[in-house]
mmCIF file of N, CA and C in Angstrom:
data_model
loop_
_atom_site.group_PDB
_atom_site.id
_atom_site.type_symbol
_atom_site.label_atom_id
_atom_site.label_comp_id
_atom_site.label_asym_id
_atom_site.label_seq_id
_atom_site.Cartn_x
_atom_site.Cartn_y
_atom_site.Cartn_z
ATOM 1 N N MET A 1 8.301 -18.118 27.308
ATOM 2 C CA MET A 1 7.455 -17.016 26.909
ATOM 3 C C MET A 1 8.243 -15.731 26.695
ATOM 4 N N GLU A 2 9.289 -15.558 27.480
ATOM 5 C CA GLU A 2 10.087 -14.348 27.371
ATOM 6 C C GLU A 2 10.741 -14.240 25.988
ATOM 7 N N GLY A 3 11.188 -15.373 25.452
ATOM 8 C CA GLY A 3 11.809 -15.381 24.125
ATOM 9 C C GLY A 3 10.834 -14.981 23.047
ATOM 10 N N VAL A 4 9.597 -15.433 23.166
ATOM 11 C CA VAL A 4 8.566 -15.089 22.184
ATOM 12 C C VAL A 4 8.256 -13.600 22.253
ATOM 13 N N GLN A 5 8.167 -13.073 23.467
ATOM 14 C CA GLN A 5 7.889 -11.648 23.646
ATOM 15 C C GLN A 5 9.042 -10.797 23.095
ATOM 16 N N GLN A 6 10.259 -11.228 23.331
ATOM 17 C CA GLN A 6 11.430 -10.507 22.820
ATOM 18 C C GLN A 6 11.452 -10.533 21.297
ATOM 19 N N GLU A 7 11.096 -11.680 20.714
ATOM 20 C CA GLU A 7 11.054 -11.801 19.254
ATOM 21 C C GLU A 7 9.995 -10.863 18.667
ATOM 22 N N ALA A 8 8.851 -10.769 19.323
ATOM 23 C CA ALA A 8 7.793 -9.870 18.865
ATOM 24 C C ALA A 8 8.254 -8.412 18.937
ATOM 25 N N GLN A 9 8.964 -8.051 19.994
ATOM 26 C CA GLN A 9 9.484 -6.686 20.122
ATOM 27 C C GLN A 9 10.529 -6.396 19.048
ATOM 28 N N ASN A 10 11.394 -7.373 18.776
ATOM 29 C CA ASN A 10 12.404 -7.204 17.719
ATOM 30 C C ASN A 10 11.743 -7.034 16.357
ATOM 31 N N ARG A 11 10.711 -7.826 16.099
ATOM 32 C CA ARG A 11 9.999 -7.753 14.825
ATOM 33 C C ARG A 11 9.332 -6.388 14.665
ATOM 34 N N GLU A 12 8.724 -5.887 15.726
ATOM 35 C CA GLU A 12 8.070 -4.575 15.688
ATOM 36 C C GLU A 12 9.098 -3.459 15.490
ATOM 37 N N ALA A 13 10.229 -3.558 16.160
ATOM 38 C CA ALA A 13 11.294 -2.553 15.993
ATOM 39 C C ALA A 13 11.811 -2.555 14.559
ATOM 40 N N PHE A 14 11.985 -3.742 13.981
ATOM 41 C CA PHE A 14 12.440 -3.843 12.597
ATOM 42 C C PHE A 14 11.413 -3.253 11.642
ATOM 43 N N ARG A 15 10.118 -3.573 11.856
ATOM 44 C CA ARG A 15 9.045 -3.045 11.009
ATOM 45 C C ARG A 15 9.028 -1.517 11.077
ATOM 46 N N GLN A 16 9.175 -0.970 12.268
ATOM 47 C CA GLN A 16 9.165 0.476 12.431
ATOM 48 C C GLN A 16 10.377 1.118 11.756
ATOM 49 N N ALA A 17 11.542 0.478 11.831
ATOM 50 C CA ALA A 17 12.744 0.999 11.178
ATOM 51 C C ALA A 17 12.579 1.009 9.657
ATOM 52 N N VAL A 18 11.998 -0.055 9.099
ATOM 53 C CA VAL A 18 11.768 -0.123 7.646
ATOM 54 C C VAL A 18 10.759 0.944 7.232
ATOM 55 N N THR A 19 9.670 1.078 7.987
ATOM 56 C CA THR A 19 8.647 2.080 7.683
ATOM 57 C C THR A 19 9.242 3.482 7.703
ATOM 58 N N ASN A 20 10.024 3.788 8.728
ATOM 59 C CA ASN A 20 10.649 5.111 8.818
ATOM 60 C C ASN A 20 11.582 5.373 7.639
ATOM 61 N N THR A 21 12.351 4.369 7.238
ATOM 62 C CA THR A 21 13.267 4.529 6.108
ATOM 63 C C THR A 21 12.506 4.765 4.810
ATOM 64 N N LEU A 22 11.440 3.996 4.573
ATOM 65 C CA LEU A 22 10.645 4.165 3.352
ATOM 66 C C LEU A 22 9.994 5.540 3.299
ATOM 67 N N GLU A 23 9.498 6.013 4.433
ATOM 68 C CA GLU A 23 8.900 7.349 4.457
ATOM 69 C C GLU A 23 9.958 8.437 4.270
ATOM 70 N N ARG A 24 11.084 8.300 4.936
ATOM 71 C CA ARG A 24 12.149 9.298 4.846
ATOM 72 C C ARG A 24 12.691 9.405 3.423
ATOM 73 N N ARG A 25 12.733 8.289 2.711
ATOM 74 C CA ARG A 25 13.249 8.297 1.332
ATOM 75 C C ARG A 25 12.145 8.508 0.303
ATOM 76 N N LEU A 26 10.960 8.865 0.788
ATOM 77 C CA LEU A 26 9.795 9.206 -0.039
ATOM 78 C C LEU A 26 9.302 8.077 -0.942
ATOM 79 N N PHE A 27 9.428 6.838 -0.482
ATOM 80 C CA PHE A 27 8.769 5.757 -1.220
ATOM 81 C C PHE A 27 7.267 5.941 -1.076
ATOM 82 N N TYR A 28 6.833 6.215 0.136
ATOM 83 C CA TYR A 28 5.432 6.532 0.382
ATOM 84 C C TYR A 28 5.324 7.308 1.689
ATOM 85 N N ILE A 29 4.232 8.043 1.811
ATOM 86 C CA ILE A 29 3.903 8.715 3.064
ATOM 87 C C ILE A 29 2.382 8.627 3.225
ATOM 88 N N PRO A 30 1.897 8.613 4.457
ATOM 89 C CA PRO A 30 0.442 8.616 4.645
ATOM 90 C C PRO A 30 -0.156 9.883 4.025
ATOM 91 N N SER A 31 -1.251 9.730 3.289
ATOM 92 C CA SER A 31 -1.917 10.890 2.690
ATOM 93 C C SER A 31 -2.387 11.835 3.781
ATOM 94 N N PHE A 32 -2.296 13.107 3.511
ATOM 95 C CA PHE A 32 -2.747 14.144 4.432
ATOM 96 C C PHE A 32 -2.034 14.046 5.780
ATOM 97 N N LYS A 33 -0.762 13.663 5.756
ATOM 98 C CA LYS A 33 0.005 13.452 6.986
ATOM 99 C C LYS A 33 0.032 14.695 7.873
ATOM 100 N N ILE A 34 0.110 15.883 7.270
ATOM 101 C CA ILE A 34 0.165 17.095 8.080
ATOM 102 C C ILE A 34 -1.141 17.341 8.825
ATOM 103 N N TYR A 35 -2.207 16.647 8.405
ATOM 104 C CA TYR A 35 -3.496 16.746 9.093
ATOM 105 C C TYR A 35 -3.790 15.471 9.876
ATOM 106 N N ARG A 36 -2.741 14.788 10.317
ATOM 107 C CA ARG A 36 -2.805 13.529 11.071
ATOM 108 C C ARG A 36 -3.155 12.322 10.215
ATOM 109 N N GLY A 37 -3.153 12.471 8.914
ATOM 110 C CA GLY A 37 -3.322 11.346 8.007
ATOM 111 C C GLY A 37 -4.718 10.763 7.986
ATOM 112 N N VAL A 38 -4.942 9.894 7.015
ATOM 113 C CA VAL A 38 -6.184 9.155 6.868
ATOM 114 C C VAL A 38 -5.785 7.693 6.726
ATOM 115 N N ALA A 39 -6.315 6.838 7.577
ATOM 116 C CA ALA A 39 -5.925 5.429 7.590
ATOM 117 C C ALA A 39 -6.144 4.781 6.220
ATOM 118 N N GLY A 40 -5.120 4.100 5.739
ATOM 119 C CA GLY A 40 -5.224 3.336 4.507
ATOM 120 C C GLY A 40 -4.960 4.101 3.229
ATOM 121 N N LEU A 41 -4.740 5.402 3.300
ATOM 122 C CA LEU A 41 -4.464 6.194 2.100
ATOM 123 C C LEU A 41 -3.006 6.633 2.117
ATOM 124 N N TYR A 42 -2.325 6.454 0.986
ATOM 125 C CA TYR A 42 -0.901 6.774 0.905
ATOM 126 C C TYR A 42 -0.598 7.543 -0.363
ATOM 127 N N ASP A 43 0.403 8.411 -0.276
ATOM 128 C CA ASP A 43 0.940 9.117 -1.438
ATOM 129 C C ASP A 43 2.297 8.502 -1.742
ATOM 130 N N TYR A 44 2.595 8.327 -3.028
ATOM 131 C CA TYR A 44 3.864 7.738 -3.441
ATOM 132 C C TYR A 44 4.804 8.820 -3.940
ATOM 133 N N GLY A 45 6.048 8.761 -3.483
ATOM 134 C CA GLY A 45 7.084 9.649 -3.990
ATOM 135 C C GLY A 45 7.670 9.052 -5.262
ATOM 136 N N PRO A 46 8.691 9.688 -5.838
ATOM 137 C CA PRO A 46 9.278 9.179 -7.090
ATOM 138 C C PRO A 46 9.714 7.711 -7.033
ATOM 139 N N PRO A 47 10.445 7.257 -6.009
ATOM 140 C CA PRO A 47 10.820 5.839 -6.017
ATOM 141 C C PRO A 47 9.615 4.923 -5.827
ATOM 142 N N GLY A 48 8.633 5.363 -5.040
ATOM 143 C CA GLY A 48 7.424 4.561 -4.850
ATOM 144 C C GLY A 48 6.629 4.432 -6.136
ATOM 145 N N CYS A 49 6.561 5.525 -6.910
ATOM 146 C CA CYS A 49 5.877 5.493 -8.213
ATOM 147 C C CYS A 49 6.565 4.515 -9.154
ATOM 148 N N ALA A 50 7.898 4.507 -9.121
ATOM 149 C CA ALA A 50 8.648 3.592 -9.991
ATOM 150 C C ALA A 50 8.378 2.139 -9.612
ATOM 151 N N VAL A 51 8.371 1.842 -8.314
ATOM 152 C CA VAL A 51 8.091 0.472 -7.860
ATOM 153 C C VAL A 51 6.674 0.074 -8.266
ATOM 154 N N LYS A 52 5.706 0.955 -8.029
ATOM 155 C CA LYS A 52 4.311 0.669 -8.386
ATOM 156 C C LYS A 52 4.177 0.406 -9.887
ATOM 157 N N SER A 53 4.831 1.228 -10.686
ATOM 158 C CA SER A 53 4.783 1.056 -12.142
ATOM 159 C C SER A 53 5.374 -0.280 -12.566
ATOM 160 N N ASN A 54 6.496 -0.669 -11.957
ATOM 161 C CA ASN A 54 7.121 -1.951 -12.286
ATOM 162 C C ASN A 54 6.244 -3.136 -11.885
ATOM 163 N N VAL A 55 5.596 -3.048 -10.725
ATOM 164 C CA VAL A 55 4.701 -4.127 -10.281
ATOM 165 C C VAL A 55 3.529 -4.257 -11.244
ATOM 166 N N LEU A 56 2.936 -3.121 -11.636
ATOM 167 C CA LEU A 56 1.818 -3.172 -12.584
ATOM 168 C C LEU A 56 2.243 -3.734 -13.932
ATOM 169 N N ALA A 57 3.417 -3.347 -14.408
ATOM 170 C CA ALA A 57 3.916 -3.866 -15.693
ATOM 171 C C ALA A 57 4.129 -5.374 -15.617
ATOM 172 N N PHE A 58 4.691 -5.850 -14.514
ATOM 173 C CA PHE A 58 4.894 -7.290 -14.344
ATOM 174 C C PHE A 58 3.553 -8.008 -14.293
ATOM 175 N N TRP A 59 2.589 -7.456 -13.554
ATOM 176 C CA TRP A 59 1.252 -8.053 -13.431
ATOM 177 C C TRP A 59 0.600 -8.151 -14.812
ATOM 178 N N ARG A 60 0.663 -7.053 -15.565
ATOM 179 C CA ARG A 60 0.065 -7.069 -16.914
ATOM 180 C C ARG A 60 0.755 -8.083 -17.813
ATOM 181 N N GLN A 61 2.075 -8.130 -17.770
ATOM 182 C CA GLN A 61 2.822 -9.071 -18.599
ATOM 183 C C GLN A 61 2.364 -10.496 -18.322
ATOM 184 N N HIS A 62 2.250 -10.832 -17.056
ATOM 185 C CA HIS A 62 1.893 -12.206 -16.696
ATOM 186 C C HIS A 62 0.422 -12.521 -16.962
ATOM 187 N N PHE A 63 -0.466 -11.757 -16.344
ATOM 188 C CA PHE A 63 -1.879 -12.117 -16.392
ATOM 189 C C PHE A 63 -2.564 -11.733 -17.691
ATOM 190 N N VAL A 64 -2.307 -10.551 -18.207
ATOM 191 C CA VAL A 64 -3.008 -10.088 -19.402
ATOM 192 C C VAL A 64 -2.400 -10.686 -20.666
ATOM 193 N N LEU A 65 -1.091 -10.636 -20.788
ATOM 194 C CA LEU A 65 -0.464 -11.103 -22.025
ATOM 195 C C LEU A 65 -0.228 -12.616 -22.052
ATOM 196 N N GLU A 66 0.266 -13.183 -20.947
ATOM 197 C CA GLU A 66 0.597 -14.614 -20.944
ATOM 198 C C GLU A 66 -0.596 -15.502 -20.611
ATOM 199 N N GLU A 67 -1.480 -15.049 -19.730
ATOM 200 C CA GLU A 67 -2.627 -15.862 -19.307
ATOM 201 C C GLU A 67 -3.911 -15.480 -20.047
ATOM 202 N N ASN A 68 -3.828 -14.487 -20.931
ATOM 203 C CA ASN A 68 -4.968 -14.027 -21.722
ATOM 204 C C ASN A 68 -6.169 -13.616 -20.883
ATOM 205 N N MET A 69 -5.907 -13.020 -19.726
ATOM 206 C CA MET A 69 -6.992 -12.509 -18.895
ATOM 207 C C MET A 69 -7.310 -11.082 -19.306
ATOM 208 N N LEU A 70 -8.493 -10.628 -18.925
ATOM 209 C CA LEU A 70 -8.905 -9.270 -19.252
ATOM 210 C C LEU A 70 -8.600 -8.334 -18.090
ATOM 211 N N GLU A 71 -8.234 -7.124 -18.415
ATOM 212 C CA GLU A 71 -7.947 -6.119 -17.401
ATOM 213 C C GLU A 71 -9.128 -5.153 -17.306
ATOM 214 N N VAL A 72 -9.501 -4.789 -16.075
ATOM 215 C CA VAL A 72 -10.588 -3.854 -15.832
ATOM 216 C C VAL A 72 -10.050 -2.740 -14.939
ATOM 217 N N ASP A 73 -10.415 -1.518 -15.239
ATOM 218 C CA ASP A 73 -10.014 -0.377 -14.421
ATOM 219 C C ASP A 73 -11.279 0.282 -13.896
ATOM 220 N N CYS A 74 -11.435 0.343 -12.585
ATOM 221 C CA CYS A 74 -12.636 0.887 -11.950
ATOM 222 C C CYS A 74 -12.318 2.178 -11.226
ATOM 223 N N PRO A 75 -13.339 2.983 -10.936
ATOM 224 C CA PRO A 75 -13.091 4.226 -10.215
ATOM 225 C C PRO A 75 -12.607 3.958 -8.792
ATOM 226 N N CYS A 76 -11.816 4.880 -8.284
ATOM 227 C CA CYS A 76 -11.291 4.759 -6.920
ATOM 228 C C CYS A 76 -12.237 5.369 -5.894
ATOM 229 N N VAL A 77 -13.207 6.148 -6.353
ATOM 230 C CA VAL A 77 -14.142 6.808 -5.459
ATOM 231 C C VAL A 77 -15.519 6.209 -5.696
ATOM 232 N N THR A 78 -16.224 5.902 -4.607
ATOM 233 C CA THR A 78 -17.551 5.316 -4.710
ATOM 234 C C THR A 78 -18.587 6.329 -4.230
ATOM 235 N N PRO A 79 -19.630 6.556 -5.011
ATOM 236 C CA PRO A 79 -20.667 7.499 -4.588
ATOM 237 C C PRO A 79 -21.346 7.029 -3.292
ATOM 238 N N GLU A 80 -21.773 7.977 -2.472
ATOM 239 C CA GLU A 80 -22.397 7.663 -1.184
ATOM 240 C C GLU A 80 -23.645 6.813 -1.350
ATOM 241 N N VAL A 81 -24.442 7.063 -2.420
ATOM 242 C CA VAL A 81 -25.672 6.280 -2.607
ATOM 243 C C VAL A 81 -25.370 4.794 -2.795
ATOM 244 N N VAL A 82 -24.260 4.482 -3.447
ATOM 245 C CA VAL A 82 -23.863 3.082 -3.635
ATOM 246 C C VAL A 82 -23.499 2.449 -2.298
ATOM 247 N N LEU A 83 -22.756 3.188 -1.478
ATOM 248 C CA LEU A 83 -22.365 2.667 -0.159
ATOM 249 C C LEU A 83 -23.585 2.449 0.724
ATOM 250 N N LYS A 84 -24.532 3.372 0.689
ATOM 251 C CA LYS A 84 -25.747 3.199 1.488
ATOM 252 C C LYS A 84 -26.569 2.025 1.000
ATOM 253 N N ALA A 85 -26.718 1.877 -0.319
ATOM 254 C CA ALA A 85 -27.513 0.791 -0.889
ATOM 255 C C ALA A 85 -26.893 -0.572 -0.571
ATOM 256 N N SER A 86 -25.576 -0.611 -0.496
ATOM 257 C CA SER A 86 -24.916 -1.884 -0.227
ATOM 258 C C SER A 86 -24.850 -2.193 1.266
ATOM 259 N N GLY A 87 -25.249 -1.242 2.101
ATOM 260 C CA GLY A 87 -25.204 -1.445 3.539
ATOM 261 C C GLY A 87 -23.833 -1.183 4.143
ATOM 262 N N SER A 88 -22.943 -0.571 3.362
ATOM 263 C CA SER A 88 -21.590 -0.304 3.850
ATOM 264 C C SER A 88 -21.520 0.864 4.807
ATOM 265 N N CYS A 89 -22.525 1.727 4.790
ATOM 266 C CA CYS A 89 -22.550 2.842 5.743
ATOM 267 C C CYS A 89 -24.000 3.113 6.130
ATOM 268 N N GLY A 90 -24.156 3.820 7.220
ATOM 269 C CA GLY A 90 -25.504 4.038 7.782
ATOM 270 C C GLY A 90 -26.294 5.112 7.167
#
């Protein structure tokens, strides 16, 4: 059991080191970090924007152009009435 616990600690230390490096080099940072952040929201710095753009270009190349699928772009913000109607909030 001790080996498993040590492996979990090593994995967590590695994850934290990678996260710190990505934030320090401005790949991404938690949105509103100076206000303690908001869970799940991130801002991308210049290298993060480049990575995101490359991933989207690859996705479009494969699925839209090669697989003949359709692409849909939806709003990122959902009105409160929609969330209430769907039962997502009280």
